[in-house]
Tab-separated table of N, CA and C and ligand atoms in Angstrom:
chain	number	residue	atom	x	y	z
A	1	MET	N	-4.297	18.187	-24.227
A	1	MET	CA	-2.974	17.588	-24.173
A	1	MET	C	-2.985	16.199	-24.870
A	2	LYS	N	-1.954	15.916	-25.618
A	2	LYS	CA	-1.938	14.662	-26.355
A	2	LYS	C	-0.851	13.758	-25.827
A	3	ILE	N	-1.179	12.481	-25.598
A	3	ILE	CA	-0.187	11.473	-25.325
A	3	ILE	C	-0.319	10.388	-26.348
A	4	LYS	N	0.671	10.202	-27.176
A	4	LYS	CA	0.629	9.261	-28.283
A	4	LYS	C	-0.622	9.598	-29.125
A	5	ASP	N	-1.515	8.647	-29.254
A	5	ASP	CA	-2.662	8.856	-30.120
A	5	ASP	C	-3.885	9.430	-29.403
A	6	LEU	N	-3.801	9.599	-28.083
A	6	LEU	CA	-4.991	9.975	-27.355
A	6	LEU	C	-4.982	11.428	-26.835
A	7	GLU	N	-6.157	12.016	-26.749
A	7	GLU	CA	-6.283	13.384	-26.301
A	7	GLU	C	-6.808	13.375	-24.867
A	8	PHE	N	-6.210	14.177	-24.002
A	8	PHE	CA	-6.611	14.239	-22.618
A	8	PHE	C	-6.868	15.689	-22.181
A	9	LYS	N	-7.747	15.860	-21.193
A	9	LYS	CA	-7.950	17.156	-20.617
A	9	LYS	C	-7.775	17.106	-19.105
A	10	LYS	N	-7.474	18.318	-18.569
A	10	LYS	CA	-7.148	18.385	-17.111
A	10	LYS	C	-8.430	17.993	-16.365
A	11	PHE	N	-8.274	17.131	-15.336
A	11	PHE	CA	-9.437	16.528	-14.670
A	11	PHE	C	-9.405	16.767	-13.193
A	12	ILE	N	-8.287	16.500	-12.533
A	12	ILE	CA	-8.112	16.820	-11.114
A	12	ILE	C	-6.814	17.619	-10.966
A	13	THR	N	-6.908	18.860	-10.551
A	13	THR	CA	-5.738	19.739	-10.537
A	13	THR	C	-4.785	19.334	-9.374
A	14	ALA	N	-3.530	19.712	-9.535
A	14	ALA	CA	-2.512	19.462	-8.561
A	14	ALA	C	-2.976	20.047	-7.186
A	15	ASP	N	-3.532	21.197	-7.210
A	15	ASP	CA	-3.997	21.858	-6.038
A	15	ASP	C	-5.026	21.021	-5.250
A	16	ARG	N	-6.005	20.496	-6.027
A	16	ARG	CA	-6.999	19.628	-5.382
A	16	ARG	C	-6.400	18.347	-4.823
A	17	ILE	N	-5.472	17.865	-5.574
A	17	ILE	CA	-4.782	16.551	-5.135
A	17	ILE	C	-4.072	16.858	-3.810
A	18	GLU	N	-3.381	17.996	-3.804
A	18	GLU	CA	-2.566	18.342	-2.587
A	18	GLU	C	-3.438	18.409	-1.348
A	19	LYS	N	-4.588	19.071	-1.476
A	19	LYS	CA	-5.529	19.270	-0.384
A	19	LYS	C	-6.077	17.862	0.071
A	20	LYS	N	-6.378	17.042	-0.908
A	20	LYS	CA	-6.957	15.731	-0.583
A	20	LYS	C	-5.905	14.836	0.115
A	21	VAL	N	-4.686	14.897	-0.373
A	21	VAL	CA	-3.629	14.090	0.193
A	21	VAL	C	-3.352	14.475	1.678
A	22	ALA	N	-3.437	15.797	1.941
A	22	ALA	CA	-3.213	16.288	3.309
A	22	ALA	C	-4.366	15.769	4.203
A	23	ALA	N	-5.593	15.781	3.663
A	23	ALA	CA	-6.759	15.320	4.469
A	23	ALA	C	-6.630	13.848	4.763
A	24	LEU	N	-6.193	13.093	3.776
A	24	LEU	CA	-6.042	11.617	3.990
A	24	LEU	C	-4.994	11.358	5.044
A	25	ALA	N	-3.870	12.108	4.985
A	25	ALA	CA	-2.775	11.913	5.934
A	25	ALA	C	-3.297	12.264	7.363
A	26	LYS	N	-4.095	13.269	7.462
A	26	LYS	CA	-4.591	13.654	8.771
A	26	LYS	C	-5.486	12.559	9.363
A	27	HIS	N	-6.299	12.019	8.504
A	27	HIS	CA	-7.196	10.903	8.891
A	27	HIS	C	-6.380	9.716	9.400
A	28	ILE	N	-5.361	9.355	8.632
A	28	ILE	CA	-4.499	8.233	9.024
A	28	ILE	C	-3.791	8.504	10.316
A	29	ASP	N	-3.212	9.739	10.433
A	29	ASP	CA	-2.553	10.144	11.690
A	29	ASP	C	-3.466	9.853	12.914
A	30	LYS	N	-4.701	10.240	12.733
A	30	LYS	CA	-5.654	10.159	13.845
A	30	LYS	C	-5.973	8.719	14.182
A	31	ASP	N	-6.252	7.916	13.126
A	31	ASP	CA	-6.590	6.520	13.351
A	31	ASP	C	-5.409	5.646	13.872
A	32	TYR	N	-4.194	5.992	13.525
A	32	TYR	CA	-3.031	5.245	13.896
A	32	TYR	C	-2.207	5.948	14.952
A	33	LYS	N	-2.838	6.793	15.721
A	33	LYS	CA	-2.181	7.631	16.716
A	33	LYS	C	-1.159	6.896	17.605
A	34	ASP	N	-1.592	5.719	18.156
A	34	ASP	CA	-0.716	4.998	19.062
A	34	ASP	C	-0.047	3.821	18.391
A	35	LYS	N	-0.030	3.835	17.090
A	35	LYS	CA	0.521	2.689	16.346
A	35	LYS	C	1.697	3.171	15.483
A	36	SER	N	2.359	2.239	14.886
A	36	SER	CA	3.494	2.574	14.027
A	36	SER	C	3.381	1.665	12.772
A	37	PRO	N	2.511	2.115	11.845
A	37	PRO	CA	2.226	1.283	10.692
A	37	PRO	C	3.358	1.162	9.683
A	38	VAL	N	3.231	0.191	8.821
A	38	VAL	CA	4.161	0.057	7.672
A	38	VAL	C	3.344	0.435	6.453
A	39	PHE	N	3.759	1.426	5.704
A	39	PHE	CA	3.113	1.778	4.446
A	39	PHE	C	3.763	0.935	3.301
A	40	LEU	N	2.825	0.307	2.535
A	40	LEU	CA	3.345	-0.514	1.438
A	40	LEU	C	2.745	0.042	0.103
A	41	PRO	N	3.427	0.987	-0.493
A	41	PRO	CA	2.978	1.444	-1.809
A	41	PRO	C	3.223	0.371	-2.843
A	42	VAL	N	2.220	0.165	-3.727
A	42	VAL	CA	2.302	-0.802	-4.816
A	42	VAL	C	2.829	-0.143	-6.064
A	43	LEU	N	4.029	-0.477	-6.473
A	43	LEU	CA	4.642	0.129	-7.673
A	43	LEU	C	3.962	-0.333	-8.961
A	44	ASN	N	4.004	0.407	-10.048
A	44	ASN	CA	4.701	1.697	-10.150
A	44	ASN	C	3.843	2.935	-9.808
A	45	GLY	N	2.565	2.772	-10.159
A	45	GLY	CA	1.647	3.934	-10.151
A	45	GLY	C	1.622	4.768	-8.872
A	46	SER	N	1.854	4.108	-7.715
A	46	SER	CA	1.610	4.837	-6.462
A	46	SER	C	2.800	5.688	-5.975
A	47	PHE	N	3.870	5.725	-6.793
A	47	PHE	CA	5.114	6.355	-6.275
A	47	PHE	C	4.933	7.811	-5.865
A	48	MET	N	4.203	8.565	-6.712
A	48	MET	CA	4.090	10.012	-6.432
A	48	MET	C	3.082	10.247	-5.315
A	49	PHE	N	1.968	9.549	-5.317
A	49	PHE	CA	0.996	9.693	-4.230
A	49	PHE	C	1.623	9.272	-2.923
A	50	ALA	N	2.366	8.204	-2.900
A	50	ALA	CA	3.002	7.714	-1.671
A	50	ALA	C	3.964	8.766	-1.132
A	51	ALA	N	4.755	9.332	-2.038
A	51	ALA	CA	5.780	10.321	-1.611
A	51	ALA	C	5.091	11.549	-0.969
A	52	ASP	N	4.053	12.038	-1.588
A	52	ASP	CA	3.342	13.201	-1.083
A	52	ASP	C	2.569	12.890	0.196
A	53	LEU	N	1.930	11.705	0.263
A	53	LEU	CA	1.181	11.322	1.426
A	53	LEU	C	2.117	11.171	2.649
A	54	LEU	N	3.229	10.538	2.421
A	54	LEU	CA	4.120	10.263	3.573
A	54	LEU	C	4.779	11.538	4.078
A	55	LYS	N	4.883	12.559	3.234
A	55	LYS	CA	5.416	13.847	3.717
A	55	LYS	C	4.432	14.490	4.661
A	56	GLU	N	3.190	14.138	4.587
A	56	GLU	CA	2.113	14.754	5.435
A	56	GLU	C	1.821	13.918	6.685
A	57	VAL	N	2.174	12.609	6.650
A	57	VAL	CA	1.959	11.748	7.784
A	57	VAL	C	2.976	12.088	8.867
A	58	THR	N	2.508	12.219	10.136
A	58	THR	CA	3.449	12.589	11.164
A	58	THR	C	3.687	11.480	12.197
A	59	ILE	N	2.887	10.428	12.239
A	59	ILE	CA	3.103	9.325	13.160
A	59	ILE	C	4.376	8.582	12.779
A	60	PRO	N	5.004	7.886	13.736
A	60	PRO	CA	6.163	7.082	13.350
A	60	PRO	C	5.732	5.952	12.435
A	61	CYS	N	6.434	5.739	11.356
A	61	CYS	CA	6.025	4.733	10.389
A	61	CYS	C	7.180	4.247	9.576
A	62	ARG	N	7.014	3.106	8.917
A	62	ARG	CA	7.962	2.590	7.966
A	62	ARG	C	7.388	2.570	6.590
A	63	VAL	N	8.236	2.495	5.623
A	63	VAL	CA	7.782	2.442	4.204
A	63	VAL	C	8.514	1.383	3.471
A	64	SER	N	7.824	0.545	2.700
A	64	SER	CA	8.487	-0.426	1.897
A	64	SER	C	7.700	-0.685	0.616
A	65	PHE	N	8.314	-0.371	-0.473
A	65	PHE	CA	7.598	-0.465	-1.765
A	65	PHE	C	7.470	-1.916	-2.213
A	66	VAL	N	6.358	-2.277	-2.722
A	66	VAL	CA	6.158	-3.665	-3.240
A	66	VAL	C	5.701	-3.580	-4.740
A	67	LYS	N	5.773	-4.745	-5.331
A	67	LYS	CA	5.395	-4.778	-6.722
A	67	LYS	C	4.707	-6.115	-6.964
A	68	ILE	N	3.808	-6.134	-7.954
A	68	ILE	CA	3.170	-7.394	-8.331
A	68	ILE	C	3.946	-7.869	-9.533
A	69	SER	N	4.555	-9.091	-9.350
A	69	SER	CA	5.289	-9.596	-10.498
A	69	SER	C	4.272	-10.255	-11.463
A	70	SER	N	4.673	-10.262	-12.757
A	70	SER	CA	3.757	-10.858	-13.773
A	70	SER	C	3.522	-12.308	-13.510
A	71	TYR	N	4.585	-12.971	-13.145
A	71	TYR	CA	4.510	-14.428	-12.896
A	71	TYR	C	5.235	-14.779	-11.643
A	72	ALA	N	4.719	-15.725	-10.892
A	72	ALA	CA	5.466	-16.347	-9.795
A	72	ALA	C	6.085	-17.557	-10.369
A	73	GLY	N	7.389	-17.628	-10.360
A	73	GLY	CA	8.093	-18.732	-10.971
A	73	GLY	C	7.977	-18.621	-12.463
A	74	THR	N	7.731	-19.719	-13.137
A	74	THR	CA	7.586	-19.660	-14.577
A	74	THR	C	6.103	-19.628	-14.951
A	75	ALA	N	5.838	-19.141	-16.117
A	75	ALA	CA	4.485	-19.088	-16.588
A	75	ALA	C	3.834	-20.445	-16.615
A	76	SER	N	4.698	-21.438	-16.865
A	76	SER	CA	4.166	-22.829	-17.029
A	76	SER	C	3.631	-23.415	-15.701
A	77	THR	N	4.027	-22.815	-14.556
A	77	THR	CA	3.490	-23.338	-13.301
A	77	THR	C	2.039	-22.936	-13.156
A	78	GLY	N	1.615	-21.998	-13.899
A	78	GLY	CA	0.226	-21.541	-13.901
A	78	GLY	C	-0.087	-20.637	-12.697
A	79	GLN	N	0.945	-20.358	-11.908
A	79	GLN	CA	0.751	-19.500	-10.738
A	79	GLN	C	0.955	-18.047	-11.100
A	80	LEU	N	-0.066	-17.369	-11.420
A	80	LEU	CA	0.026	-15.997	-11.901
A	80	LEU	C	0.161	-14.996	-10.780
A	81	LYS	N	1.078	-14.066	-10.981
A	81	LYS	CA	1.196	-12.900	-10.119
A	81	LYS	C	1.476	-13.155	-8.663
A	82	SER	N	2.468	-12.556	-8.167
A	82	SER	CA	2.706	-12.630	-6.707
A	82	SER	C	3.368	-11.315	-6.252
A	83	LEU	N	3.298	-11.114	-4.954
A	83	LEU	CA	3.800	-9.889	-4.361
A	83	LEU	C	5.336	-10.037	-4.105
A	84	ILE	N	6.070	-9.054	-4.630
A	84	ILE	CA	7.524	-9.102	-4.407
A	84	ILE	C	7.999	-7.797	-3.778
A	85	GLY	N	9.124	-7.841	-3.156
A	85	GLY	CA	9.745	-6.646	-2.599
A	85	GLY	C	9.644	-6.494	-1.115
A	86	HIS	N	8.648	-7.134	-0.470
A	86	HIS	CA	8.489	-7.060	0.983
A	86	HIS	C	9.521	-7.873	1.695
A	87	ASP	N	9.743	-7.600	2.968
A	87	ASP	CA	10.676	-8.412	3.736
A	87	ASP	C	9.883	-9.221	4.791
A	88	GLU	N	10.616	-9.926	5.589
A	88	GLU	CA	9.976	-10.824	6.571
A	88	GLU	C	9.398	-10.136	7.776
A	89	SER	N	9.829	-8.884	7.914
A	89	SER	CA	9.432	-8.158	9.152
A	89	SER	C	8.001	-7.666	9.210
A	90	LEU	N	7.180	-8.157	8.295
A	90	LEU	CA	5.776	-7.663	8.257
A	90	LEU	C	4.942	-8.454	9.248
A	91	PHE	N	5.416	-9.528	9.804
A	91	PHE	CA	4.653	-10.314	10.759
A	91	PHE	C	4.293	-9.450	11.974
A	92	GLY	N	2.979	-9.444	12.304
A	92	GLY	CA	2.553	-8.722	13.456
A	92	GLY	C	2.440	-7.172	13.315
A	93	THR	N	2.629	-6.720	12.058
A	93	THR	CA	2.628	-5.244	11.838
A	93	THR	C	1.264	-4.775	11.347
A	94	ASP	N	1.007	-3.487	11.581
A	94	ASP	CA	-0.167	-2.828	11.053
A	94	ASP	C	0.207	-2.267	9.653
A	95	ILE	N	-0.418	-2.820	8.625
A	95	ILE	CA	-0.009	-2.412	7.273
A	95	ILE	C	-1.052	-1.522	6.602
A	96	ILE	N	-0.587	-0.504	5.895
A	96	ILE	CA	-1.435	0.300	5.077
A	96	ILE	C	-0.970	0.192	3.650
A	97	ILE	N	-1.719	-0.463	2.791
A	97	ILE	CA	-1.374	-0.552	1.356
A	97	ILE	C	-1.674	0.772	0.679
A	98	VAL	N	-0.729	1.254	-0.159
A	98	VAL	CA	-0.943	2.535	-0.793
A	98	VAL	C	-1.076	2.358	-2.265
A	99	GLU	N	-2.264	2.710	-2.831
A	99	GLU	CA	-2.506	2.564	-4.261
A	99	GLU	C	-2.865	3.913	-4.855
A	100	ASP	N	-2.512	4.096	-6.148
A	100	ASP	CA	-2.920	5.277	-6.891
A	100	ASP	C	-4.417	5.071	-7.354
A	101	ILE	N	-4.755	3.872	-7.779
A	101	ILE	CA	-6.113	3.658	-8.299
A	101	ILE	C	-6.523	2.182	-8.023
A	102	VAL	N	-7.767	2.011	-7.665
A	102	VAL	CA	-8.349	0.704	-7.545
A	102	VAL	C	-9.490	0.649	-8.560
A	103	ASP	N	-9.386	-0.354	-9.467
A	103	ASP	CA	-10.377	-0.417	-10.587
A	103	ASP	C	-11.248	-1.681	-10.411
A	104	THR	N	-10.722	-2.832	-10.809
A	104	THR	CA	-11.494	-4.077	-10.562
A	104	THR	C	-11.315	-4.558	-9.162
A	105	GLY	N	-10.302	-4.102	-8.514
A	105	GLY	CA	-9.997	-4.527	-7.125
A	105	GLY	C	-9.156	-5.777	-7.038
A	106	LEU	N	-8.846	-6.373	-8.159
A	106	LEU	CA	-8.129	-7.667	-8.155
A	106	LEU	C	-6.725	-7.490	-7.560
A	107	THR	N	-6.011	-6.467	-7.923
A	107	THR	CA	-4.686	-6.210	-7.402
A	107	THR	C	-4.736	-6.033	-5.907
A	108	LEU	N	-5.577	-5.194	-5.410
A	108	LEU	CA	-5.645	-4.951	-3.989
A	108	LEU	C	-6.009	-6.218	-3.200
A	109	GLN	N	-6.940	-6.952	-3.769
A	109	GLN	CA	-7.353	-8.192	-3.143
A	109	GLN	C	-6.171	-9.181	-3.027
A	110	LYS	N	-5.422	-9.278	-4.122
A	110	LYS	CA	-4.269	-10.168	-4.129
A	110	LYS	C	-3.223	-9.740	-3.104
A	111	VAL	N	-2.907	-8.450	-3.082
A	111	VAL	CA	-1.893	-7.911	-2.145
A	111	VAL	C	-2.373	-8.147	-0.698
A	112	SER	N	-3.608	-7.786	-0.466
A	112	SER	CA	-4.150	-7.874	0.897
A	112	SER	C	-4.165	-9.359	1.371
A	113	ASP	N	-4.535	-10.260	0.537
A	113	ASP	CA	-4.567	-11.704	0.902
A	113	ASP	C	-3.162	-12.180	1.255
A	114	GLU	N	-2.169	-11.835	0.415
A	114	GLU	CA	-0.771	-12.233	0.633
A	114	GLU	C	-0.288	-11.681	1.984
A	115	LEU	N	-0.611	-10.468	2.283
A	115	LEU	CA	-0.094	-9.858	3.523
A	115	LEU	C	-0.759	-10.514	4.745
A	116	LYS	N	-2.029	-10.836	4.616
A	116	LYS	CA	-2.645	-11.518	5.742
A	116	LYS	C	-2.005	-12.812	5.944
A	117	GLY	N	-1.710	-13.501	4.848
A	117	GLY	CA	-0.980	-14.815	4.870
A	117	GLY	C	0.373	-14.747	5.553
A	118	LEU	N	0.985	-13.554	5.469
A	118	LEU	CA	2.312	-13.359	6.070
A	118	LEU	C	2.215	-13.051	7.549
A	119	GLY	N	0.983	-12.972	8.081
A	119	GLY	CA	0.801	-12.735	9.475
A	119	GLY	C	0.757	-11.300	9.917
A	120	ALA	N	0.352	-10.425	9.004
A	120	ALA	CA	0.190	-9.013	9.427
A	120	ALA	C	-0.910	-8.887	10.466
A	121	LYS	N	-0.732	-7.961	11.374
A	121	LYS	CA	-1.700	-7.820	12.478
A	121	LYS	C	-2.993	-7.201	11.857
A	122	SER	N	-2.818	-6.167	11.051
A	122	SER	CA	-3.997	-5.589	10.374
A	122	SER	C	-3.565	-5.138	8.975
A	123	VAL	N	-4.505	-5.157	8.046
A	123	VAL	CA	-4.247	-4.690	6.676
A	123	VAL	C	-5.345	-3.765	6.234
A	124	GLU	N	-4.985	-2.496	5.972
A	124	GLU	CA	-5.958	-1.518	5.453
A	124	GLU	C	-5.366	-0.986	4.160
A	125	ALA	N	-6.170	-0.188	3.442
A	125	ALA	CA	-5.669	0.433	2.198
A	125	ALA	C	-6.064	1.878	2.091
A	126	VAL	N	-5.142	2.605	1.431
A	126	VAL	CA	-5.517	4.011	1.001
A	126	VAL	C	-5.307	4.049	-0.491
A	127	SER	N	-6.297	4.586	-1.175
A	127	SER	CA	-6.168	4.753	-2.646
A	127	SER	C	-6.599	6.198	-3.008
A	128	LEU	N	-5.772	6.800	-3.843
A	128	LEU	CA	-6.130	8.176	-4.239
A	128	LEU	C	-7.421	8.237	-5.078
A	129	LEU	N	-7.538	7.133	-5.907
A	129	LEU	CA	-8.698	7.086	-6.792
A	129	LEU	C	-9.390	5.713	-6.675
A	130	ARG	N	-10.723	5.774	-6.761
A	130	ARG	CA	-11.441	4.494	-6.846
A	130	ARG	C	-12.416	4.569	-8.004
A	131	LYS	N	-12.390	3.517	-8.861
A	131	LYS	CA	-13.299	3.496	-10.010
A	131	LYS	C	-14.539	2.732	-9.699
A	132	GLN	N	-15.468	2.877	-10.534
A	132	GLN	CA	-16.882	2.318	-10.351
A	132	GLN	C	-16.868	0.804	-10.053
A	133	PRO	N	-16.079	0.028	-10.772
A	133	PRO	CA	-16.179	-1.448	-10.438
A	133	PRO	C	-15.790	-1.809	-9.020
A	134	ALA	N	-14.808	-1.125	-8.504
A	134	ALA	CA	-14.392	-1.377	-7.084
A	134	ALA	C	-15.485	-0.942	-6.181
A	135	ARG	N	-16.192	0.110	-6.517
A	135	ARG	CA	-17.302	0.620	-5.668
A	135	ARG	C	-18.422	-0.351	-5.691
A	136	GLU	N	-18.773	-0.830	-6.843
A	136	GLU	CA	-19.860	-1.812	-7.026
A	136	GLU	C	-19.584	-3.111	-6.296
A	137	LYS	N	-18.338	-3.496	-6.329
A	137	LYS	CA	-17.943	-4.767	-5.671
A	137	LYS	C	-17.669	-4.610	-4.190
A	138	ASN	N	-17.792	-3.367	-3.722
A	138	ASN	CA	-17.507	-3.121	-2.279
A	138	ASN	C	-16.126	-3.555	-1.846
A	139	ILE	N	-15.144	-3.295	-2.685
A	139	ILE	CA	-13.779	-3.605	-2.311
A	139	ILE	C	-13.397	-2.777	-1.109
A	140	ASP	N	-12.825	-3.430	-0.139
A	140	ASP	CA	-12.530	-2.807	1.161
A	140	ASP	C	-11.332	-1.830	1.065
A	141	ILE	N	-11.608	-0.558	1.039
A	141	ILE	CA	-10.595	0.500	1.022
A	141	ILE	C	-10.946	1.481	2.108
A	142	LYS	N	-10.131	1.582	3.121
A	142	LYS	CA	-10.497	2.444	4.253
A	142	LYS	C	-10.422	3.944	3.920
A	143	TYR	N	-9.382	4.324	3.152
A	143	TYR	CA	-9.204	5.727	2.843
A	143	TYR	C	-9.233	5.951	1.342
A	144	ILE	N	-10.177	6.758	0.870
A	144	ILE	CA	-10.323	7.028	-0.589
A	144	ILE	C	-10.253	8.508	-0.834
A	145	GLY	N	-9.452	8.877	-1.855
A	145	GLY	CA	-9.335	10.280	-2.265
A	145	GLY	C	-10.500	10.776	-3.111
A	146	PHE	N	-10.546	10.325	-4.336
A	146	PHE	CA	-11.560	10.729	-5.313
A	146	PHE	C	-12.307	9.511	-5.919
A	147	GLU	N	-13.557	9.652	-6.126
A	147	GLU	CA	-14.381	8.625	-6.836
A	147	GLU	C	-14.431	8.915	-8.322
A	148	LEU	N	-14.161	7.900	-9.138
A	148	LEU	CA	-14.324	8.055	-10.578
A	148	LEU	C	-15.433	7.149	-11.098
A	149	GLU	N	-15.861	7.483	-12.333
A	149	GLU	CA	-16.790	6.600	-12.995
A	149	GLU	C	-15.967	5.694	-13.890
A	150	GLN	N	-16.087	5.898	-15.194
A	150	GLN	CA	-15.273	5.064	-16.094
A	150	GLN	C	-14.169	5.765	-16.824
A	151	GLU	N	-13.836	7.018	-16.299
A	151	GLU	CA	-12.813	7.817	-16.989
A	151	GLU	C	-11.484	7.074	-17.045
A	152	PHE	N	-10.777	7.287	-18.218
A	152	PHE	CA	-9.421	6.771	-18.317
A	152	PHE	C	-8.515	7.919	-17.959
A	153	VAL	N	-7.724	7.728	-16.902
A	153	VAL	CA	-6.914	8.838	-16.364
A	153	VAL	C	-5.430	8.588	-16.438
A	154	VAL	N	-4.666	9.698	-16.595
A	154	VAL	CA	-3.220	9.631	-16.563
A	154	VAL	C	-2.717	10.823	-15.711
A	155	GLY	N	-1.443	10.692	-15.301
A	155	GLY	CA	-0.843	11.768	-14.556
A	155	GLY	C	-0.704	11.413	-13.043
A	156	TYR	N	0.148	12.113	-12.367
A	156	TYR	CA	0.360	11.884	-10.922
A	156	TYR	C	0.602	10.368	-10.657
A	157	GLY	N	1.470	9.813	-11.445
A	157	GLY	CA	1.842	8.390	-11.247
A	157	GLY	C	1.163	7.461	-12.199
A	158	LEU	N	-0.030	7.861	-12.695
A	158	LEU	CA	-0.784	6.971	-13.622
A	158	LEU	C	-0.300	7.144	-15.069
A	159	ASP	N	-0.262	6.066	-15.809
A	159	ASP	CA	0.304	6.142	-17.147
A	159	ASP	C	-0.670	5.744	-18.248
A	160	TYR	N	-0.326	6.217	-19.421
A	160	TYR	CA	-0.883	5.614	-20.648
A	160	TYR	C	0.254	5.052	-21.441
A	161	ASP	N	0.342	3.741	-21.584
A	161	ASP	CA	1.390	3.131	-22.288
A	161	ASP	C	2.798	3.565	-21.770
A	162	GLY	N	2.882	3.673	-20.458
A	162	GLY	CA	4.138	4.057	-19.810
A	162	GLY	C	4.413	5.535	-19.737
A	163	LEU	N	3.607	6.313	-20.473
A	163	LEU	CA	3.845	7.785	-20.435
A	163	LEU	C	2.840	8.519	-19.543
A	164	GLY	N	3.289	9.714	-19.088
A	164	GLY	CA	2.378	10.597	-18.318
A	164	GLY	C	2.443	10.470	-16.851
A	165	ARG	N	3.261	9.583	-16.324
A	165	ARG	CA	3.362	9.376	-14.860
A	165	ARG	C	3.892	10.628	-14.159
A	166	ASN	N	4.704	11.428	-14.863
A	166	ASN	CA	5.388	12.597	-14.262
A	166	ASN	C	4.493	13.830	-14.220
A	167	LEU	N	3.331	13.800	-14.751
A	167	LEU	CA	2.449	14.983	-14.757
A	167	LEU	C	1.962	15.303	-13.325
A	168	LYS	N	1.933	16.607	-13.012
A	168	LYS	CA	1.498	17.054	-11.673
A	168	LYS	C	-0.014	16.916	-11.451
A	169	ASP	N	-0.761	17.137	-12.551
A	169	ASP	CA	-2.202	17.005	-12.481
A	169	ASP	C	-2.676	15.666	-13.009
A	170	ILE	N	-3.921	15.332	-12.742
A	170	ILE	CA	-4.507	14.139	-13.284
A	170	ILE	C	-5.398	14.560	-14.477
A	171	TYR	N	-5.223	13.873	-15.617
A	171	TYR	CA	-5.951	14.176	-16.839
A	171	TYR	C	-6.872	12.985	-17.227
A	172	SER	N	-7.977	13.337	-17.860
A	172	SER	CA	-8.852	12.261	-18.343
A	172	SER	C	-8.951	12.298	-19.837
A	173	ARG	N	-9.204	11.120	-20.413
A	173	ARG	CA	-9.280	10.995	-21.827
A	173	ARG	C	-10.489	11.711	-22.416
A	174	VAL	N	-10.321	12.398	-23.471
A	174	VAL	CA	-11.421	13.074	-24.183
A	174	VAL	C	-11.974	12.156	-25.262
A	175	GLY	N	-13.270	12.013	-25.294
A	175	GLY	CA	-13.936	11.256	-26.351
A	175	GLY	C	-14.019	9.782	-26.083
B	1	PRP	C1	-2.636	-0.189	-11.669
B	1	PRP	C2	-2.816	0.433	-10.280
B	1	PRP	C3	-3.232	-0.722	-9.416
B	1	PRP	C4	-4.038	-1.564	-10.338
B	1	PRP	C5	-5.487	-1.409	-10.138
B	1	PRP	O1	-1.425	-0.773	-11.782
B	1	PRP	O2	-1.592	1.045	-9.836
B	1	PRP	O3	-2.163	-1.381	-8.894
B	1	PRP	O4	-3.702	-1.183	-11.690
B	1	PRP	O5	-6.257	-2.203	-10.993
B	1	PRP	P1	-7.259	-3.309	-10.487
B	1	PRP	O6	-8.044	-2.817	-9.358
B	1	PRP	O7	-8.112	-3.557	-11.721
B	1	PRP	O8	-6.461	-4.502	-10.153
B	1	PRP	P2	-0.867	-1.369	-13.128
B	1	PRP	O9	-1.062	-2.858	-13.142
B	1	PRP	O10	-1.413	-0.626	-14.273
B	1	PRP	O11	0.683	-1.160	-12.981
B	1	PRP	P3	1.482	0.201	-12.760
B	1	PRP	O12	1.147	0.624	-11.310
B	1	PRP	O13	2.871	-0.175	-12.913
B	1	PRP	O14	0.987	1.244	-13.735
């Protein structure tokens, strides 16, 4: 399959993803049995994973999508990136950050730190994919779907230059 200039091959099928998502939801259901967590999917990439995961989760929960802005204020303030979209009601809540992929771990670290600063009771993360750098750095992710090495992947929410997010399967770059 070709997207723009790059060639991709099927890497993780929709069927495997579906099974993994169900298993992750079951695990979360068990761990949060007597709790009512707030799921915070980080846009854009996590939209499809979050939708499928939340259909399988059965505990009472809330969902609020968040985004990392490119700049907080103006670029000239030098304050790069901040979390937007959340509301004030996160104080004292059990939060589960939902990511499609964790690579360097910088995004997750940033989101997690901000949420702790807002007074969340607990902050954990679920990511469908984890790449090698996050593994090497021991980035704290409680629930992980699949481990990757250095593959460049698209599909199921993940994009190449904005394209490919709508694909049901996950594809990896060839060559
Ligand atoms: C991707 C992904 C994570 C982040 C992981 O988002 O959804 O949020 O990168 O990378 P890191 O661990 O190296 O920080 P991206 O910034 O590509 O935006 P998108 O979700 O809109 O595609």
